[in-house]
Every structure is written in C-alpha cells, then in structure tokens.
C-alpha cells in the first residue's frame, strides 16, 4: 500500500495508465542492480531512485575523480576521492529516502559474483569493459535475468536489452562473441560529450521501468544506435546465435 506521501510523490507517474497504482506498487517491491556508477550509471541510478524503485544495488570499484564530474552527474565536487558507490548512495538517499541502497565495491571480473546480484529483478550494464560485460552476461543467461546494456563514446552510443526469459532473445555474447572483440576505447582514452551518456542512460532507465512493471515493447532483439553529431537513432535487428557458447543449445 502506498502512503499519502508516496501517492503525491509519484502522482505524475501514477496518472499514466501503463503505470497506475499497481505499477507504482510493483516498482516499490523491485530490486535493480546497476553495475558501473559512471556516466551511464549516474542517470540510470538517479531516475530509478526518483521513479520509486524499492531497492538498488550499486556496484563499482572506483573512486570519484575530478575528470569524472563533466558527465557522471550522480557525483559532486565534494565527493572527489570518495568511493563511487558511497558517493552515489549519498546522492540517491537525498533524492529519495524511501529507496534502499546496497553498495558493493567490486570490479566483477570474477565468476563468483556477490549475493546481492541474485536479489536483482533486472541488471543494468553500465560498465566500459568487455571482461565485466561477459561475466554479467553469463550470470544473466544462467539466472534468466534481463540485462539492460548500454555504451557511449565520443558522440555516439548504443543500447539494447537481453532477456533470455524469451527464447528468441539473443545474449551479449551472440552480438559480441568472446575472443573476437577489440578492446573498446574508454571515455578516458577518447573522450565523450557530457550529455551523450545521459541520452543512453535515460533509455536504459526507461527500459528497466518497462521491464519491472511489464508494459510496452522493450529493446529485446533490437540495438538502438545513436549518432549524436547528426542526431540520428538507428534501430538494428539482432538475432540469436543458435551456436552461441553462452545462450545457445549446448552440445557438450
Ligand atoms: Zn548468446
């Protein structure tokens, strides 16, 4: 049951027929894990806390640096040097005290993943390296959890949803087979426009809310590609690789 204060706080969202009181109550019972509290994780975590998601698990190993502040908007100047998970937790509690925040200081490069990820209804990949993405993808395929994946660099970005609860859904490995990847450029190496990470991150947050409440059409089977220089979005069809080592039919 939502309190009077909650009915007021979320009133503009409850007005939407796709959300309604029922959807708002669902959000309050849900848990989302956000891996990476940088440029993408900042808007994702802020919008999910503001929207009334009950529990957020924040995962990051890094500390806030001056050069992060141009785009990582959940952190502020006085948080320089602080662990990103603690800096973000502080900001999110101010934004919405009702959201429970759990912090995990880890790079998630191991196959042993923290128990907190098991609790999550949806996992958000907001990292910038292949190692963590593969680890997260395997975890999500194995535990049948939706994975909302985003990336941004320079003036471009891409975003999609992998949800192997649907038998036709590809996984991250279908799109980028392990061993064939070129190590991606990171924002610290090649730069990124401040607002571009926001564009991708807010798409990720929107997809999470839709997955949790269960309305609309998600990005499963589609990759949205952003060219912000000419402001064009393209939608590319993704297909499952039936020979995929992670989500395909196992022959071994
Ligand atoms: Zn696959």
mmCIF file of C-alpha atoms and ligand atoms in Angstrom:
data_model
loop_
_atom_site.group_PDB
_atom_site.id
_atom_site.type_symbol
_atom_site.label_atom_id
_atom_site.label_comp_id
_atom_site.label_asym_id
_atom_site.label_seq_id
_atom_site.Cartn_x
_atom_site.Cartn_y
_atom_site.Cartn_z
ATOM 1 C CA UNK A 1 0.000 0.000 0.000
ATOM 2 C CA UNK A 2 1.320 3.415 -0.946
ATOM 3 C CA UNK A 3 1.257 6.133 1.727
ATOM 4 C CA UNK A 4 -0.307 9.548 1.083
ATOM 5 C CA UNK A 5 3.189 10.967 0.707
ATOM 6 C CA UNK A 6 4.063 8.330 -1.887
ATOM 7 C CA UNK A 7 0.813 8.925 -3.772
ATOM 8 C CA UNK A 8 1.822 12.594 -4.000
ATOM 9 C CA UNK A 9 5.498 11.990 -4.804
ATOM 10 C CA UNK A 10 4.688 9.618 -7.672
ATOM 11 C CA UNK A 11 1.395 11.229 -8.737
ATOM 12 C CA UNK A 12 2.532 12.272 -12.235
ATOM 13 C CA UNK A 13 3.671 8.716 -12.925
ATOM 14 C CA UNK A 14 0.643 7.014 -11.344
ATOM 15 C CA UNK A 15 -1.522 9.086 -13.716
ATOM 16 C CA UNK A 16 -0.172 7.061 -16.623
ATOM 17 C CA UNK A 17 -2.498 4.154 -17.462
ATOM 18 C CA UNK A 18 0.575 1.965 -18.139
ATOM 19 C CA UNK A 19 1.808 2.524 -14.592
ATOM 20 C CA UNK A 20 -1.209 3.194 -12.352
ATOM 21 C CA UNK A 21 -1.112 2.485 -8.606
ATOM 22 C CA UNK A 22 -0.434 -1.170 -9.251
ATOM 23 C CA UNK A 23 2.672 -0.438 -11.328
ATOM 24 C CA UNK A 24 3.929 2.019 -8.741
ATOM 25 C CA UNK A 25 3.498 -0.600 -6.006
ATOM 26 C CA UNK A 26 5.373 -3.094 -8.180
ATOM 27 C CA UNK A 27 8.324 -0.699 -8.535
ATOM 28 C CA UNK A 28 8.493 -0.331 -4.744
ATOM 29 C CA UNK A 29 8.892 -4.111 -4.404
ATOM 30 C CA UNK A 30 11.586 -4.413 -7.087
ATOM 31 C CA UNK A 31 15.360 -4.558 -6.896
ATOM 32 C CA UNK A 32 17.692 -3.380 -9.670
ATOM 33 C CA UNK A 33 21.463 -3.877 -9.765
ATOM 34 C CA UNK A 34 23.457 -1.153 -11.507
ATOM 35 C CA UNK A 35 26.988 -2.190 -12.411
ATOM 36 C CA UNK A 36 29.151 0.888 -13.007
ATOM 37 C CA UNK A 37 28.400 4.256 -11.375
ATOM 38 C CA UNK A 38 29.941 6.378 -14.094
ATOM 39 C CA UNK A 39 28.423 8.292 -16.996
ATOM 40 C CA UNK A 40 25.666 5.755 -17.698
ATOM 41 C CA UNK A 41 25.112 4.545 -14.141
ATOM 42 C CA UNK A 42 24.594 8.119 -12.930
ATOM 43 C CA UNK A 43 21.355 8.879 -14.820
ATOM 44 C CA UNK A 44 20.192 5.257 -14.528
ATOM 45 C CA UNK A 45 20.503 5.279 -10.725
ATOM 46 C CA UNK A 46 19.012 8.768 -10.328
ATOM 47 C CA UNK A 47 15.942 8.101 -12.487
ATOM 48 C CA UNK A 48 15.308 4.698 -10.911
ATOM 49 C CA UNK A 49 15.529 6.148 -7.385
ATOM 50 C CA UNK A 50 13.329 9.100 -8.352
ATOM 51 C CA UNK A 51 10.801 6.808 -10.062
ATOM 52 C CA UNK A 52 10.346 4.797 -6.859
ATOM 53 C CA UNK A 53 12.276 1.545 -7.393
ATOM 54 C CA UNK A 54 12.403 -0.024 -3.917
ATOM 55 C CA UNK A 55 15.946 -1.366 -3.838
ATOM 56 C CA UNK A 56 19.076 -0.501 -5.790
ATOM 57 C CA UNK A 57 22.317 -2.491 -5.665
ATOM 58 C CA UNK A 58 25.222 -0.270 -6.701
ATOM 59 C CA UNK A 59 28.402 -1.984 -7.907
ATOM 60 C CA UNK A 60 31.659 -0.148 -8.670
ATOM 61 C CA UNK A 61 35.307 -0.449 -7.597
ATOM 62 C CA UNK A 62 36.474 3.078 -8.401
ATOM 63 C CA UNK A 63 36.719 6.449 -6.660
ATOM 64 C CA UNK A 64 35.391 9.800 -7.852
ATOM 65 C CA UNK A 65 37.951 11.812 -9.826
ATOM 66 C CA UNK A 66 37.760 15.463 -10.899
ATOM 67 C CA UNK A 67 37.703 14.372 -14.575
ATOM 68 C CA UNK A 68 34.543 12.280 -13.940
ATOM 69 C CA UNK A 69 32.366 15.227 -12.954
ATOM 70 C CA UNK A 70 31.812 16.519 -16.516
ATOM 71 C CA UNK A 71 29.391 13.633 -17.154
ATOM 72 C CA UNK A 72 28.961 11.449 -14.033
ATOM 73 C CA UNK A 73 26.178 13.584 -12.618
ATOM 74 C CA UNK A 74 25.354 11.478 -9.548
ATOM 75 C CA UNK A 75 28.714 12.596 -8.080
ATOM 76 C CA UNK A 76 29.598 16.120 -6.975
ATOM 77 C CA UNK A 77 32.739 18.155 -6.365
ATOM 78 C CA UNK A 78 32.866 17.470 -2.629
ATOM 79 C CA UNK A 79 32.840 13.692 -3.329
ATOM 80 C CA UNK A 80 36.201 13.701 -5.120
ATOM 81 C CA UNK A 81 38.304 10.850 -3.696
ATOM 82 C CA UNK A 82 35.278 9.043 -2.239
ATOM 83 C CA UNK A 83 34.258 5.541 -3.377
ATOM 84 C CA UNK A 84 31.760 5.962 -6.228
ATOM 85 C CA UNK A 85 29.270 3.570 -4.610
ATOM 86 C CA UNK A 86 29.261 5.666 -1.408
ATOM 87 C CA UNK A 87 29.132 8.991 -3.249
ATOM 88 C CA UNK A 88 26.194 7.763 -5.365
ATOM 89 C CA UNK A 89 24.447 6.242 -2.355
ATOM 90 C CA UNK A 90 24.586 9.608 -0.555
ATOM 91 C CA UNK A 91 23.116 11.486 -3.532
ATOM 92 C CA UNK A 92 20.374 8.910 -4.143
ATOM 93 C CA UNK A 93 19.276 8.901 -0.490
ATOM 94 C CA UNK A 94 18.843 12.678 -0.713
ATOM 95 C CA UNK A 95 16.839 12.284 -3.899
ATOM 96 C CA UNK A 96 14.545 9.601 -2.496
ATOM 97 C CA UNK A 97 14.956 8.433 1.133
ATOM 98 C CA UNK A 98 12.499 5.566 0.514
ATOM 99 C CA UNK A 99 14.844 3.769 -1.883
ATOM 100 C CA UNK A 100 17.026 1.210 -0.097
ATOM 101 C CA UNK A 101 20.592 1.283 -1.354
ATOM 102 C CA UNK A 102 23.062 -1.601 -1.118
ATOM 103 C CA UNK A 103 26.676 -0.984 -2.137
ATOM 104 C CA UNK A 104 29.218 -3.489 -3.448
ATOM 105 C CA UNK A 105 32.797 -2.342 -4.027
ATOM 106 C CA UNK A 106 33.919 -4.743 -6.727
ATOM 107 C CA UNK A 107 35.070 -4.808 -10.347
ATOM 108 C CA UNK A 108 33.098 -8.018 -11.060
ATOM 109 C CA UNK A 109 35.826 -9.648 -13.097
ATOM 110 C CA UNK A 110 35.390 -12.937 -11.240
ATOM 111 C CA UNK A 111 32.878 -15.646 -11.980
ATOM 112 C CA UNK A 112 31.998 -15.574 -8.268
ATOM 113 C CA UNK A 113 29.512 -12.758 -8.068
ATOM 114 C CA UNK A 114 28.199 -11.062 -4.934
ATOM 115 C CA UNK A 115 24.941 -12.425 -3.477
ATOM 116 C CA UNK A 116 23.309 -9.024 -3.910
ATOM 117 C CA UNK A 117 23.084 -9.629 -7.676
ATOM 118 C CA UNK A 118 20.887 -12.682 -7.053
ATOM 119 C CA UNK A 119 18.249 -10.421 -5.487
ATOM 120 C CA UNK A 120 18.007 -8.184 -8.563
ATOM 121 C CA UNK A 121 14.969 -8.373 -10.853
ATOM 122 C CA UNK A 122 16.871 -6.548 -13.610
ATOM 123 C CA UNK A 123 20.594 -5.909 -14.064
ATOM 124 C CA UNK A 124 21.974 -2.799 -15.762
ATOM 125 C CA UNK A 125 25.315 -2.994 -17.534
ATOM 126 C CA UNK A 126 26.777 0.497 -17.252
ATOM 127 C CA UNK A 127 30.432 -0.581 -17.415
ATOM 128 C CA UNK A 128 33.084 0.170 -20.013
ATOM 129 C CA UNK A 129 34.954 -3.104 -20.341
ATOM 130 C CA UNK A 130 34.374 -6.446 -22.031
ATOM 131 C CA UNK A 131 35.535 -8.581 -19.100
ATOM 132 C CA UNK A 132 32.762 -7.377 -16.789
ATOM 133 C CA UNK A 133 30.201 -7.456 -19.618
ATOM 134 C CA UNK A 134 30.909 -11.132 -20.340
ATOM 135 C CA UNK A 135 30.744 -12.008 -16.644
ATOM 136 C CA UNK A 136 27.420 -10.180 -16.266
ATOM 137 C CA UNK A 137 26.014 -11.720 -19.449
ATOM 138 C CA UNK A 138 26.806 -15.276 -18.322
ATOM 139 C CA UNK A 139 25.242 -14.570 -14.940
ATOM 140 C CA UNK A 140 22.076 -13.138 -16.530
ATOM 141 C CA UNK A 141 21.684 -16.010 -19.027
ATOM 142 C CA UNK A 142 22.221 -18.588 -16.269
ATOM 143 C CA UNK A 143 19.792 -16.940 -13.833
ATOM 144 C CA UNK A 144 17.338 -15.795 -16.531
ATOM 145 C CA UNK A 145 17.548 -12.143 -15.537
ATOM 146 C CA UNK A 146 17.030 -9.302 -18.031
ATOM 147 C CA UNK A 147 20.223 -7.356 -18.817
ATOM 148 C CA UNK A 148 19.915 -3.740 -19.944
ATOM 149 C CA UNK A 149 23.117 -2.936 -21.777
ATOM 150 C CA UNK A 150 24.445 0.476 -22.838
ATOM 151 C CA UNK A 151 27.643 2.052 -24.139
ATOM 152 C CA UNK A 152 28.658 5.573 -25.145
ATOM 153 C CA UNK A 153 31.814 7.095 -26.550
ATOM 154 C CA UNK A 154 32.569 10.381 -28.278
ATOM 155 C CA UNK A 155 29.313 11.492 -29.900
ATOM 156 C CA UNK A 156 27.797 8.051 -30.291
ATOM 157 C CA UNK A 157 26.206 5.329 -28.250
ATOM 158 C CA UNK A 158 24.242 2.116 -28.317
ATOM 159 C CA UNK A 159 21.682 0.459 -26.104
ATOM 160 C CA UNK A 160 19.741 -2.816 -26.058
ATOM 161 C CA UNK A 161 18.048 -5.346 -23.759
ATOM 162 C CA UNK A 162 18.933 -9.034 -23.500
ATOM 163 C CA UNK A 163 16.192 -11.083 -21.883
ATOM 164 C CA UNK A 164 16.716 -14.817 -22.216
ATOM 165 C CA UNK A 165 13.408 -15.481 -20.436
ATOM 166 C CA UNK A 166 12.225 -15.034 -24.047
ATOM 167 C CA UNK A 167 13.524 -17.994 -26.063
ATOM 168 C CA UNK A 168 14.232 -15.874 -29.162
ATOM 169 C CA UNK A 169 16.297 -13.263 -27.293
ATOM 170 C CA UNK A 170 19.977 -13.045 -28.182
ATOM 171 C CA UNK A 171 22.537 -12.513 -25.408
ATOM 172 C CA UNK A 172 25.518 -10.157 -25.281
ATOM 173 C CA UNK A 173 27.800 -12.976 -26.448
ATOM 174 C CA UNK A 174 25.642 -13.520 -29.591
ATOM 175 C CA UNK A 175 26.332 -9.884 -30.517
ATOM 176 C CA UNK A 176 29.998 -9.761 -29.472
ATOM 177 C CA UNK A 177 31.459 -13.305 -29.363
ATOM 178 C CA UNK A 178 34.203 -13.601 -26.769
ATOM 179 C CA UNK A 179 37.674 -13.718 -28.285
ATOM 180 C CA UNK A 180 36.693 -11.692 -31.360
ATOM 181 C CA UNK A 181 36.340 -8.389 -29.579
ATOM 182 C CA UNK A 182 38.660 -5.466 -29.963
ATOM 183 C CA UNK A 183 39.196 -3.885 -26.572
ATOM 184 C CA UNK A 184 36.756 -0.961 -26.579
ATOM 185 C CA UNK A 185 38.032 2.573 -26.344
ATOM 186 C CA UNK A 186 37.120 4.086 -22.990
ATOM 187 C CA UNK A 187 35.919 7.618 -22.328
ATOM 188 C CA UNK A 188 39.187 8.362 -20.526
ATOM 189 C CA UNK A 189 41.088 7.500 -23.723
ATOM 190 C CA UNK A 190 38.951 9.008 -26.440
ATOM 191 C CA UNK A 191 36.550 11.429 -24.744
ATOM 192 C CA UNK A 192 32.776 11.704 -24.648
ATOM 193 C CA UNK A 193 30.281 14.550 -24.777
ATOM 194 C CA UNK A 194 28.623 15.084 -21.366
ATOM 195 C CA UNK A 195 25.012 14.730 -22.454
ATOM 196 C CA UNK A 196 25.543 11.696 -24.719
ATOM 197 C CA UNK A 197 25.964 9.354 -21.738
ATOM 198 C CA UNK A 198 22.737 10.889 -20.389
ATOM 199 C CA UNK A 199 20.867 10.032 -23.601
ATOM 200 C CA UNK A 200 21.913 6.383 -23.431
ATOM 201 C CA UNK A 201 21.484 6.154 -19.647
ATOM 202 C CA UNK A 202 17.943 7.513 -19.717
ATOM 203 C CA UNK A 203 16.989 4.970 -22.402
ATOM 204 C CA UNK A 204 18.383 2.261 -20.098
ATOM 205 C CA UNK A 205 16.374 3.589 -17.130
ATOM 206 C CA UNK A 206 13.193 3.669 -19.237
ATOM 207 C CA UNK A 207 13.698 0.075 -20.360
ATOM 208 C CA UNK A 208 14.244 -1.025 -16.733
ATOM 209 C CA UNK A 209 10.966 0.569 -15.610
ATOM 210 C CA UNK A 210 9.086 -1.078 -18.505
ATOM 211 C CA UNK A 211 10.611 -4.484 -17.692
ATOM 212 C CA UNK A 212 9.757 -4.188 -13.984
ATOM 213 C CA UNK A 213 6.138 -3.130 -14.488
ATOM 214 C CA UNK A 214 5.691 -5.130 -17.684
ATOM 215 C CA UNK A 215 4.314 -2.828 -20.342
ATOM 216 C CA UNK A 216 5.198 -1.688 -23.854
ATOM 217 C CA UNK A 217 7.757 -3.155 -26.231
ATOM 218 C CA UNK A 218 11.310 -3.460 -24.956
ATOM 219 C CA UNK A 219 14.551 -3.362 -26.938
ATOM 220 C CA UNK A 220 14.868 -7.157 -26.875
ATOM 221 C CA UNK A 221 16.181 -8.179 -30.330
ATOM 222 C CA UNK A 222 16.967 -4.590 -31.332
ATOM 223 C CA UNK A 223 20.098 -2.485 -30.969
ATOM 224 C CA UNK A 224 19.474 1.266 -30.892
ATOM 225 C CA UNK A 225 22.485 3.129 -32.265
ATOM 226 C CA UNK A 226 22.863 6.852 -31.624
ATOM 227 C CA UNK A 227 24.785 9.300 -33.814
ATOM 228 C CA UNK A 228 24.503 12.472 -31.731
ATOM 229 C CA UNK A 229 26.589 14.576 -34.132
ATOM 230 C CA UNK A 230 23.803 14.383 -36.727
ATOM 231 C CA UNK A 231 21.190 13.394 -34.134
ATOM 232 C CA UNK A 232 20.040 10.180 -35.688
ATOM 233 C CA UNK A 233 18.889 6.973 -34.000
ATOM 234 C CA UNK A 234 19.026 3.739 -35.972
ATOM 235 C CA UNK A 235 17.373 0.504 -34.892
ATOM 236 C CA UNK A 236 19.229 -2.661 -35.918
ATOM 237 C CA UNK A 237 17.650 -6.090 -35.670
ATOM 238 C CA UNK A 238 19.583 -8.560 -33.515
ATOM 239 C CA UNK A 239 19.206 -12.286 -33.872
ATOM 240 C CA UNK A 240 20.098 -15.096 -31.520
ATOM 241 C CA UNK A 241 23.170 -17.138 -32.486
ATOM 242 C CA UNK A 242 21.938 -20.712 -32.146
ATOM 243 C CA UNK A 243 25.594 -21.824 -31.843
ATOM 244 C CA UNK A 244 26.266 -19.275 -29.077
ATOM 245 C CA UNK A 245 28.503 -20.735 -26.363
ATOM 246 C CA UNK A 246 26.562 -18.911 -23.652
ATOM 247 C CA UNK A 247 22.861 -18.998 -24.581
ATOM 248 C CA UNK A 248 22.728 -21.479 -27.490
ATOM 249 C CA UNK A 249 21.837 -25.160 -27.387
ATOM 250 C CA UNK A 250 24.724 -26.843 -25.583
ATOM 251 C CA UNK A 251 26.376 -29.687 -27.498
ATOM 252 C CA UNK A 252 28.878 -30.570 -24.770
HETATM 253 ZN ZN1 LIG B 1 24.060 -15.868 -26.885
#
